[in-house]
PDB file of C-alpha atoms in Angstrom:
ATOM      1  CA  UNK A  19     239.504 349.648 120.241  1.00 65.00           C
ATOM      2  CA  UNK A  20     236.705 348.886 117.518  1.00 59.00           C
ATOM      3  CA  UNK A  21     236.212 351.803 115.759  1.00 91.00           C
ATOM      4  CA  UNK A  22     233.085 352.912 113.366  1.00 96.00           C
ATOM      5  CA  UNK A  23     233.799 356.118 111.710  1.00 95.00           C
ATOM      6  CA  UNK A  24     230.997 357.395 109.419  1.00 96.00           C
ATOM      7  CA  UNK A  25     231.904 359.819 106.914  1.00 89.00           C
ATOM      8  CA  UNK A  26     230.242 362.928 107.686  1.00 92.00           C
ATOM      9  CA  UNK A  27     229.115 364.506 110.797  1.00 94.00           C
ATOM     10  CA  UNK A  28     226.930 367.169 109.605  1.00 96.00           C
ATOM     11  CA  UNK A  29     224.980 367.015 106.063  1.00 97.00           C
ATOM     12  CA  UNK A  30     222.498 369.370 103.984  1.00 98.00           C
ATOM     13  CA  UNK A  31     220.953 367.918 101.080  1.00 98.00           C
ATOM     14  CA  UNK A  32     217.688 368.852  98.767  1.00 98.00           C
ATOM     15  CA  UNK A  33     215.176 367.495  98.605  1.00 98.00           C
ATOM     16  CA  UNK A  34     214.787 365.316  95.693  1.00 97.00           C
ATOM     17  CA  UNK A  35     218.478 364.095  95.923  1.00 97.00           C
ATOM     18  CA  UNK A  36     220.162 360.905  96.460  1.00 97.00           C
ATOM     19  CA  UNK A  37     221.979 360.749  99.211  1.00 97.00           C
ATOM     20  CA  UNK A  38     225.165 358.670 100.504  1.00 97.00           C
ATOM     21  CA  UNK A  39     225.577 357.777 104.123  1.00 98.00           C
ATOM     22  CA  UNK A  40     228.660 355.884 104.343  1.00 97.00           C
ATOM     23  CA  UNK A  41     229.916 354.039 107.410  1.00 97.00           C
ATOM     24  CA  UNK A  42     233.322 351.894 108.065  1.00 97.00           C
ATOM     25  CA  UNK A  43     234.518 349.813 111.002  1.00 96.00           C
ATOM     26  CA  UNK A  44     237.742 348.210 111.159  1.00 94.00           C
ATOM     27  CA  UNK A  45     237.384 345.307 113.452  1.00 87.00           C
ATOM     28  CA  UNK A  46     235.923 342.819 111.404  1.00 91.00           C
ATOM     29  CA  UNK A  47     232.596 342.644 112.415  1.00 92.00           C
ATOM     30  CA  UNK A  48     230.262 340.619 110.792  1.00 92.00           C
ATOM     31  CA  UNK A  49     226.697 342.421 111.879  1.00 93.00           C
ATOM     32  CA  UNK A  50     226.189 346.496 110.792  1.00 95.00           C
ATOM     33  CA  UNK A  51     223.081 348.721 111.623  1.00 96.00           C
ATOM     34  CA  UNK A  52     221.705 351.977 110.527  1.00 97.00           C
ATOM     35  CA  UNK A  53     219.566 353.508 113.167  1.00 98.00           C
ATOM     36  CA  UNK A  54     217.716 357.007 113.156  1.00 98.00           C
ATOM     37  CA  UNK A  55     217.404 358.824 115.918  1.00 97.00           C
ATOM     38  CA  UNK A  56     214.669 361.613 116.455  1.00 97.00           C
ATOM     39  CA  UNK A  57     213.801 364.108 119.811  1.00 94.00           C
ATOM     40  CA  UNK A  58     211.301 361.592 121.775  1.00 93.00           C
ATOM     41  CA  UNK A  59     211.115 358.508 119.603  1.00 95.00           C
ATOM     42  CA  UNK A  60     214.532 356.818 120.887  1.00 95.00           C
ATOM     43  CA  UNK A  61     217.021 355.346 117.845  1.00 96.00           C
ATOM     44  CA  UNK A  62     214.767 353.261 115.351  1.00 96.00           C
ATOM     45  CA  UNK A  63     215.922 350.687 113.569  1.00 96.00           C
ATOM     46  CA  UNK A  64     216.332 351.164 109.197  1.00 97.00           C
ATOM     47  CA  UNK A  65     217.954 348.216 107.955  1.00 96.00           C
ATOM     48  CA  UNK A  66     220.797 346.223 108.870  1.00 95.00           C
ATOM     49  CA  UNK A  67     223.166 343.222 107.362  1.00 95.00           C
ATOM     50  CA  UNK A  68     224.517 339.975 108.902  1.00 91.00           C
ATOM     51  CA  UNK A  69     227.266 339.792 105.903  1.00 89.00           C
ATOM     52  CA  UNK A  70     228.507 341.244 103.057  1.00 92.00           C
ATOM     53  CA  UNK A  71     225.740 341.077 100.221  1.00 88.00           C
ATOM     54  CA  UNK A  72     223.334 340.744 102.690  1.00 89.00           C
ATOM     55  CA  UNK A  73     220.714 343.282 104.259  1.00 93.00           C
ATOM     56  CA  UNK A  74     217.562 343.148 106.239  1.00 93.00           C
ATOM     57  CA  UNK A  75     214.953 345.642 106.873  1.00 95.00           C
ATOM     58  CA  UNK A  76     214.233 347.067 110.027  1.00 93.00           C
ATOM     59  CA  UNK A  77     211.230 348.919 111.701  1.00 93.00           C
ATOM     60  CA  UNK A  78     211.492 351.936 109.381  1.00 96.00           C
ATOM     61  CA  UNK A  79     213.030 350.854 105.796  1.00 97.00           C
ATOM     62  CA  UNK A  80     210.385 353.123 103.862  1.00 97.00           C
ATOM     63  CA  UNK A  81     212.471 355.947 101.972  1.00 96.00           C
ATOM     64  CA  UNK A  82     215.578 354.255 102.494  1.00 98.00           C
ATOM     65  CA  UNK A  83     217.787 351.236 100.972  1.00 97.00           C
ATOM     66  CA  UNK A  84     221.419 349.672 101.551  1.00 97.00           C
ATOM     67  CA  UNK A  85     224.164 348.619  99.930  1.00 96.00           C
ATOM     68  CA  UNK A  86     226.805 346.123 101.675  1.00 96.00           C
ATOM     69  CA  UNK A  87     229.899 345.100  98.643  1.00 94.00           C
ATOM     70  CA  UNK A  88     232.416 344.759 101.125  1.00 95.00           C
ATOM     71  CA  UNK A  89     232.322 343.647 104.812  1.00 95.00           C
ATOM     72  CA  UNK A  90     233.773 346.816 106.417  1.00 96.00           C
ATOM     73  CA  UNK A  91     231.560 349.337 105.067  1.00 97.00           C
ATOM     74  CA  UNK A  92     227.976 349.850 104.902  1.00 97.00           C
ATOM     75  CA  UNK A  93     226.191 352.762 103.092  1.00 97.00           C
ATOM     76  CA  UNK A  94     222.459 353.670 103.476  1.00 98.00           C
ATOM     77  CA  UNK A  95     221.153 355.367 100.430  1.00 98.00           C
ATOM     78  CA  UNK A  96     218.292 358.215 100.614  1.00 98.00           C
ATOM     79  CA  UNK A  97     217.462 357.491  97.309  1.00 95.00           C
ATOM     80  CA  UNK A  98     215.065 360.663  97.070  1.00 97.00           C
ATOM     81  CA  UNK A  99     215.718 362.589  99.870  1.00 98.00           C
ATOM     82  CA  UNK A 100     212.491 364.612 101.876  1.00 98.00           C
ATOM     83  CA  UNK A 101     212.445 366.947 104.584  1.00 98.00           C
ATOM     84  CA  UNK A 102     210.856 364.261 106.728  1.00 97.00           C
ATOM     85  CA  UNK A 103     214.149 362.318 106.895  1.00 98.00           C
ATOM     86  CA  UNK A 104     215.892 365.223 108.300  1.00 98.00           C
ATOM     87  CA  UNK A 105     217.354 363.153 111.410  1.00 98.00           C
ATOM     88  CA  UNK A 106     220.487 362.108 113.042  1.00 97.00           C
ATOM     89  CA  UNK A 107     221.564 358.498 111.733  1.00 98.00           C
ATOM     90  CA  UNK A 108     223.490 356.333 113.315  1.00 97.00           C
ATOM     91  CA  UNK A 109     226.153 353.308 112.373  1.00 97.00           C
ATOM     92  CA  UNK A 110     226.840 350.542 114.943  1.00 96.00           C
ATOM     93  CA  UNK A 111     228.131 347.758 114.074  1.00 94.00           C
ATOM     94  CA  UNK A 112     228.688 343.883 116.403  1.00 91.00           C
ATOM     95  CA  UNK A 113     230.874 340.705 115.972  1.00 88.00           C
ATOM     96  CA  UNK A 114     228.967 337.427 115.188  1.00 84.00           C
ATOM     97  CA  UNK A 115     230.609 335.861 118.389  1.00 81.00           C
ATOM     98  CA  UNK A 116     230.340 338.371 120.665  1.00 77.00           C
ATOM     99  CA  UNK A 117     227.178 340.231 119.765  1.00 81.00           C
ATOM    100  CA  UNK A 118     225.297 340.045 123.071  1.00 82.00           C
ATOM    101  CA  UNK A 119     227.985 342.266 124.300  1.00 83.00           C
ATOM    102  CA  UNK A 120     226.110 345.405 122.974  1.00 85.00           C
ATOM    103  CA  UNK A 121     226.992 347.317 119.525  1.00 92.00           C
ATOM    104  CA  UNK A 122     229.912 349.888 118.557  1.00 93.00           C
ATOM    105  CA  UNK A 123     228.366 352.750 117.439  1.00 95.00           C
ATOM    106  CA  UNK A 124     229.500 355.821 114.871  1.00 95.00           C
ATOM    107  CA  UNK A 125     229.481 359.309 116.147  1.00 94.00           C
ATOM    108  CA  UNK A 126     226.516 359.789 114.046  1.00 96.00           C
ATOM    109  CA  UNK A 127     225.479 362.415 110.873  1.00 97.00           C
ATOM    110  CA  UNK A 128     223.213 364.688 111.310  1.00 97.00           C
ATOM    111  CA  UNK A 129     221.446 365.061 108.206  1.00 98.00           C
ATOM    112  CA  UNK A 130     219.485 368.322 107.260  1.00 98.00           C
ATOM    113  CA  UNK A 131     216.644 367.995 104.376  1.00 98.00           C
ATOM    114  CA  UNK A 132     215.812 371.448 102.511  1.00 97.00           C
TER     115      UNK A 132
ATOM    116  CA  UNK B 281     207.891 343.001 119.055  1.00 75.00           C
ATOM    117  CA  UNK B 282     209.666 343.833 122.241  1.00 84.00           C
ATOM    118  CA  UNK B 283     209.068 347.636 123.269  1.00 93.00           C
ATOM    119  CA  UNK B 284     211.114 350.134 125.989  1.00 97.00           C
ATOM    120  CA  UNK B 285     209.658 353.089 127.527  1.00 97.00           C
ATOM    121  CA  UNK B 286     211.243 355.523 129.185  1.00 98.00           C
ATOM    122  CA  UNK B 287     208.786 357.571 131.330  1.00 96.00           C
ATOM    123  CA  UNK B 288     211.479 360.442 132.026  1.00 97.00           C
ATOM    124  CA  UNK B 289     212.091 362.866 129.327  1.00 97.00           C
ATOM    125  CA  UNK B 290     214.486 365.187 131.612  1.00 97.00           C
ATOM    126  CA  UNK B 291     215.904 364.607 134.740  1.00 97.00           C
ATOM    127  CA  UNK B 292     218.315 367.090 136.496  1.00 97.00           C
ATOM    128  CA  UNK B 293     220.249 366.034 139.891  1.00 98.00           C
ATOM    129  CA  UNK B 294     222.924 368.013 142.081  1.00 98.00           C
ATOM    130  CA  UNK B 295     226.800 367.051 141.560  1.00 98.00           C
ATOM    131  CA  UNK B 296     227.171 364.420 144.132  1.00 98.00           C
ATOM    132  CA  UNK B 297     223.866 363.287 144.873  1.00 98.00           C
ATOM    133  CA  UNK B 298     222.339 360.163 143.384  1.00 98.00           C
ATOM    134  CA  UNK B 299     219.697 359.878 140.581  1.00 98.00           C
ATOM    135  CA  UNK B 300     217.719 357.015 139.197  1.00 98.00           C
ATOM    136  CA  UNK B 301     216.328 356.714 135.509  1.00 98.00           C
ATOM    137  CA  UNK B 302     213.571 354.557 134.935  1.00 98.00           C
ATOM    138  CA  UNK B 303     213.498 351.827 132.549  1.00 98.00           C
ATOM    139  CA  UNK B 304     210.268 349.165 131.716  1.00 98.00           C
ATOM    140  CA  UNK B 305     209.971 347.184 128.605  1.00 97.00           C
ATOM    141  CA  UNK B 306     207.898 344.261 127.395  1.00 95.00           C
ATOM    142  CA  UNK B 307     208.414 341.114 125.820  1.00 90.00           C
ATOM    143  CA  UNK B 308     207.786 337.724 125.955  1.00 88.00           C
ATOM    144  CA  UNK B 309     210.831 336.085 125.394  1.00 86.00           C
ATOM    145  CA  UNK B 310     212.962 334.463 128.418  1.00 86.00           C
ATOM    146  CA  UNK B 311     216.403 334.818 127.165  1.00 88.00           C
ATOM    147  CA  UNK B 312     217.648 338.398 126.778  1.00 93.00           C
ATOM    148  CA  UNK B 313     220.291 341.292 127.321  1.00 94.00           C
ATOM    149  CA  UNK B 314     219.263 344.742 128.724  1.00 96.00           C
ATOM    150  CA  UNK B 315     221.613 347.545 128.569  1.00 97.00           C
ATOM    151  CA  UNK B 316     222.176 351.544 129.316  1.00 98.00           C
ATOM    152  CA  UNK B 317     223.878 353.834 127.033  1.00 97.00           C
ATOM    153  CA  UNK B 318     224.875 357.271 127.612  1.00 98.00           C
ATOM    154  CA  UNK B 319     224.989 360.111 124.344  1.00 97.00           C
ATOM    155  CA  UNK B 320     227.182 362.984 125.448  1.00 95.00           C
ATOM    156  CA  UNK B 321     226.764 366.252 123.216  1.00 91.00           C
ATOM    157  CA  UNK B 322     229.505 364.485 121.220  1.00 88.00           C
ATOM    158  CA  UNK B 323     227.094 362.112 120.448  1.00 90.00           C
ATOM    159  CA  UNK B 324     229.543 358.953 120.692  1.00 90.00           C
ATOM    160  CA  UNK B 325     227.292 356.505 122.171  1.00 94.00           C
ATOM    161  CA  UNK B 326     229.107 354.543 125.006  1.00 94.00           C
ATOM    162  CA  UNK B 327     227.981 351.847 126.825  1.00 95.00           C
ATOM    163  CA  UNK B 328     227.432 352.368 130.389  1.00 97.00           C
ATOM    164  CA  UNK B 329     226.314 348.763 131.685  1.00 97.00           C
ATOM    165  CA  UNK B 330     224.993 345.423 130.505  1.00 96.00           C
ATOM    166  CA  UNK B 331     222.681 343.219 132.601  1.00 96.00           C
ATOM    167  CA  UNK B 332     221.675 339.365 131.520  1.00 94.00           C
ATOM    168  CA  UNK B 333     218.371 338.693 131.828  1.00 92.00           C
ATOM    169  CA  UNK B 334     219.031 335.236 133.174  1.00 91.00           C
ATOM    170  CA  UNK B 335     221.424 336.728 135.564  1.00 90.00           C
ATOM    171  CA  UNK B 336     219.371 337.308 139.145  1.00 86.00           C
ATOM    172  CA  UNK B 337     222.471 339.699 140.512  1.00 93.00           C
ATOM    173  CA  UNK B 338     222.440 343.361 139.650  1.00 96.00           C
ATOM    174  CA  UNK B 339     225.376 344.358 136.956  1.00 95.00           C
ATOM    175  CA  UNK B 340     227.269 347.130 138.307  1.00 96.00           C
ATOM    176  CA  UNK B 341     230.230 349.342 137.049  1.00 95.00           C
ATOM    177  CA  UNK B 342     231.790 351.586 139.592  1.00 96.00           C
ATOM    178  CA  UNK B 343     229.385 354.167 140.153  1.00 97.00           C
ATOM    179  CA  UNK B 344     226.669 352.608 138.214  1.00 98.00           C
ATOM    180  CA  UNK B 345     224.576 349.965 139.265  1.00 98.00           C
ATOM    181  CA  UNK B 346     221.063 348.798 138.106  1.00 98.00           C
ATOM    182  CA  UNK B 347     217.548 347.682 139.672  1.00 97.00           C
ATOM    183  CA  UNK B 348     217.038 344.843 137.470  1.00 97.00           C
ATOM    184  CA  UNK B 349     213.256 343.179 138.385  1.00 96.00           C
ATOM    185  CA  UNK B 350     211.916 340.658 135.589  1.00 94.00           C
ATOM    186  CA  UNK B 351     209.069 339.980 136.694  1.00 94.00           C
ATOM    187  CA  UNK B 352     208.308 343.415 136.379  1.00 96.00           C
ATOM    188  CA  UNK B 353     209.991 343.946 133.215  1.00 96.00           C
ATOM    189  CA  UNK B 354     211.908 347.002 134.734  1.00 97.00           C
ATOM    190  CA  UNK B 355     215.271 347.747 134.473  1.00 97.00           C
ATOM    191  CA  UNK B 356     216.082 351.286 136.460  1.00 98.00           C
ATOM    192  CA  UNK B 357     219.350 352.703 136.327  1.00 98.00           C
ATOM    193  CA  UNK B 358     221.406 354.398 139.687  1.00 98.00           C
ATOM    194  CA  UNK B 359     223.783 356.857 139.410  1.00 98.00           C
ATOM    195  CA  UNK B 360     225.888 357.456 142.678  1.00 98.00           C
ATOM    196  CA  UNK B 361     228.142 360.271 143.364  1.00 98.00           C
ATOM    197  CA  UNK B 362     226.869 362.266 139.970  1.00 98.00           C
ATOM    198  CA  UNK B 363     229.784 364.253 138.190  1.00 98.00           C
ATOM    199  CA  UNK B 364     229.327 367.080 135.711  1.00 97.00           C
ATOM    200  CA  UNK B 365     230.645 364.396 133.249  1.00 96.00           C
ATOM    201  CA  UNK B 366     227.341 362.314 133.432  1.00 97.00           C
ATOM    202  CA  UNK B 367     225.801 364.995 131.889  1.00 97.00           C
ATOM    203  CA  UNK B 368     224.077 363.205 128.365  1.00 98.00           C
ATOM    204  CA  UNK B 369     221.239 361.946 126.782  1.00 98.00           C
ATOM    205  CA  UNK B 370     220.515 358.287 128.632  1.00 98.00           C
ATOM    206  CA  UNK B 371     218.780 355.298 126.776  1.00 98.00           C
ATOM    207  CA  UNK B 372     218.103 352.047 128.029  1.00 98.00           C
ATOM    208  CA  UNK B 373     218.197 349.307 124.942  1.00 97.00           C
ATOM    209  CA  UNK B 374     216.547 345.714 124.979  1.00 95.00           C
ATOM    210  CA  UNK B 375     218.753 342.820 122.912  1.00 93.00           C
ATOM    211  CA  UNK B 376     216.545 339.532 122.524  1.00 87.00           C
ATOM    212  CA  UNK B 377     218.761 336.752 121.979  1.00 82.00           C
ATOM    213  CA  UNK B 378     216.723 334.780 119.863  1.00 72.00           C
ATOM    214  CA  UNK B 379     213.339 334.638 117.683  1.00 64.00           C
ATOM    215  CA  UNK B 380     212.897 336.582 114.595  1.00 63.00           C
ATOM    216  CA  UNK B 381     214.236 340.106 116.179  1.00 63.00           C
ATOM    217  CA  UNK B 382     217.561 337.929 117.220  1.00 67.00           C
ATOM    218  CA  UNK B 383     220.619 340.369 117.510  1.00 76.00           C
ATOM    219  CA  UNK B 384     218.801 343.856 117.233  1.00 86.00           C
ATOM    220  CA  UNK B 385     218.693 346.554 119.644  1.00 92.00           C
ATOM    221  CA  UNK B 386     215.452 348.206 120.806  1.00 95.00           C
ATOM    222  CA  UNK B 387     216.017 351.668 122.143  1.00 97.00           C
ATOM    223  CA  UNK B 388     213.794 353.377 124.499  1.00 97.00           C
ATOM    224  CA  UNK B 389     213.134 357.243 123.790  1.00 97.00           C
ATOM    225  CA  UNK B 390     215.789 358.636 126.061  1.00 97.00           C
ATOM    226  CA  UNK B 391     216.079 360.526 128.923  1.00 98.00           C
ATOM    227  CA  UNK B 392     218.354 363.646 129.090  1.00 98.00           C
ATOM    228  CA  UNK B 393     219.992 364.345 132.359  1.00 98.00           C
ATOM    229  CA  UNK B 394     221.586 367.470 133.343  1.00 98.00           C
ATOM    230  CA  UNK B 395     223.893 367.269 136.150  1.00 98.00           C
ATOM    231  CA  UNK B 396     224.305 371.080 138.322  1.00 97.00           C
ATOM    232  CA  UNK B 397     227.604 371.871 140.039  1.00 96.00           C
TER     233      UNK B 397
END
């Protein structure tokens, strides 16, 4: 099975800091997603990359950037974190053949702001 | 931009009976996937069932099945026989398969459902 492990599954963090969200999968996909995911709003869409090096924004990319060196892992930086990105983020990630099958997600990290 | 709306913020539904979530969305494309995934309080998000929009059958999944009306733009999911285990946090997701939002996932908002023994 495709697996997508992100690194931690609960966070606290200041505000003002830069903060590290680091997900892996280890089937090869080509296509990774960060998502947020708030009470009422549904799982919104940060940023995402098609290949390594490579990165797109999403709906919501304000506050946040990416970093893709290597084409299992995909980190999403806070890179001054505020209480208004306390959230729960999510990794998925998708094969280039196969995508329309639906994403493998992470278990998520729930990120608390202070 | 394609949108989902789920209308349902809770449902609740006796151990089993059946229970329907709602699902609409709006786009213009032709050519697109539609699909339901259930968060347990583990979080994991698993997929529960995948419909092509150029498909005219209804997917269905053992005790899962889907009301799947383009025209309408609605995409309803059915649970039959509910278990304790179907207990989670339900979203229905739009995939377009092509134009400039090719290969992302639009989420609706989610609708919780508590299943009672």
């Amino acid at each position: 099975d495709v697996k997508v492990t992100q690194s931690s599954r609960y966070l606290v963090k200041r505000t003002g800091e830069k903060v590290f969200l680091e997900c892996v999968q280890d089937m090869d996909h080509e296509n990774m997603f960060w998502y947020r995911q708030d009470p009422g709003l549904g799982l919104r869409l940060i940023y995402f990359s098609y290949d390594v090096k490579m990165k797109e924004k999403g709906d919501i990319p304000e506050g946040y950037s990416v970093s893709r060196e290597k084409k299992e892992r995909f980190s999403l930086i806070l890179e001054s974190a505020s209480t208004n990105q306390t959230s729960m983020y999510l990794c998925a990630s998708t094969p280039e053949e196969g995508w329309h099958y639906g994403y493998t997600f992470g278990s998520g990290t729930r990120l608390t702001v202070v | 931009a394609q949108t989902v709306t789920q209308s349902q913020p809770e449902m609740s539904v006796q151990e089993a009976e059946t229970v329907t979530l709602s699902c609409t969305y709006d786009t213009s494309e032709n050519n697109y996937y539609l699909f339901w995934y259930k968060q347990p309080p583990s979080r994991q998000m698993i997929l529960v069932i995948r419909q092509e929009a150029y498909k005219q059958q209804n997917a269905t999944e053992n005790r899962f099945s889907v009301n799947f009306q383009k025209a309408a733009k609605s995409f309803s999911l059915k649970i039959s026989d509910s278990q304790l285990g179907d207990t989670a946090m339900y979203f229905c997701a739009f995939l377009n398969a092509g134009g400039t939002s090719y290969g992302k996932l639009t989420f609706g908002q989610g609708t919780i459902l508590t299943v009672h023994p």
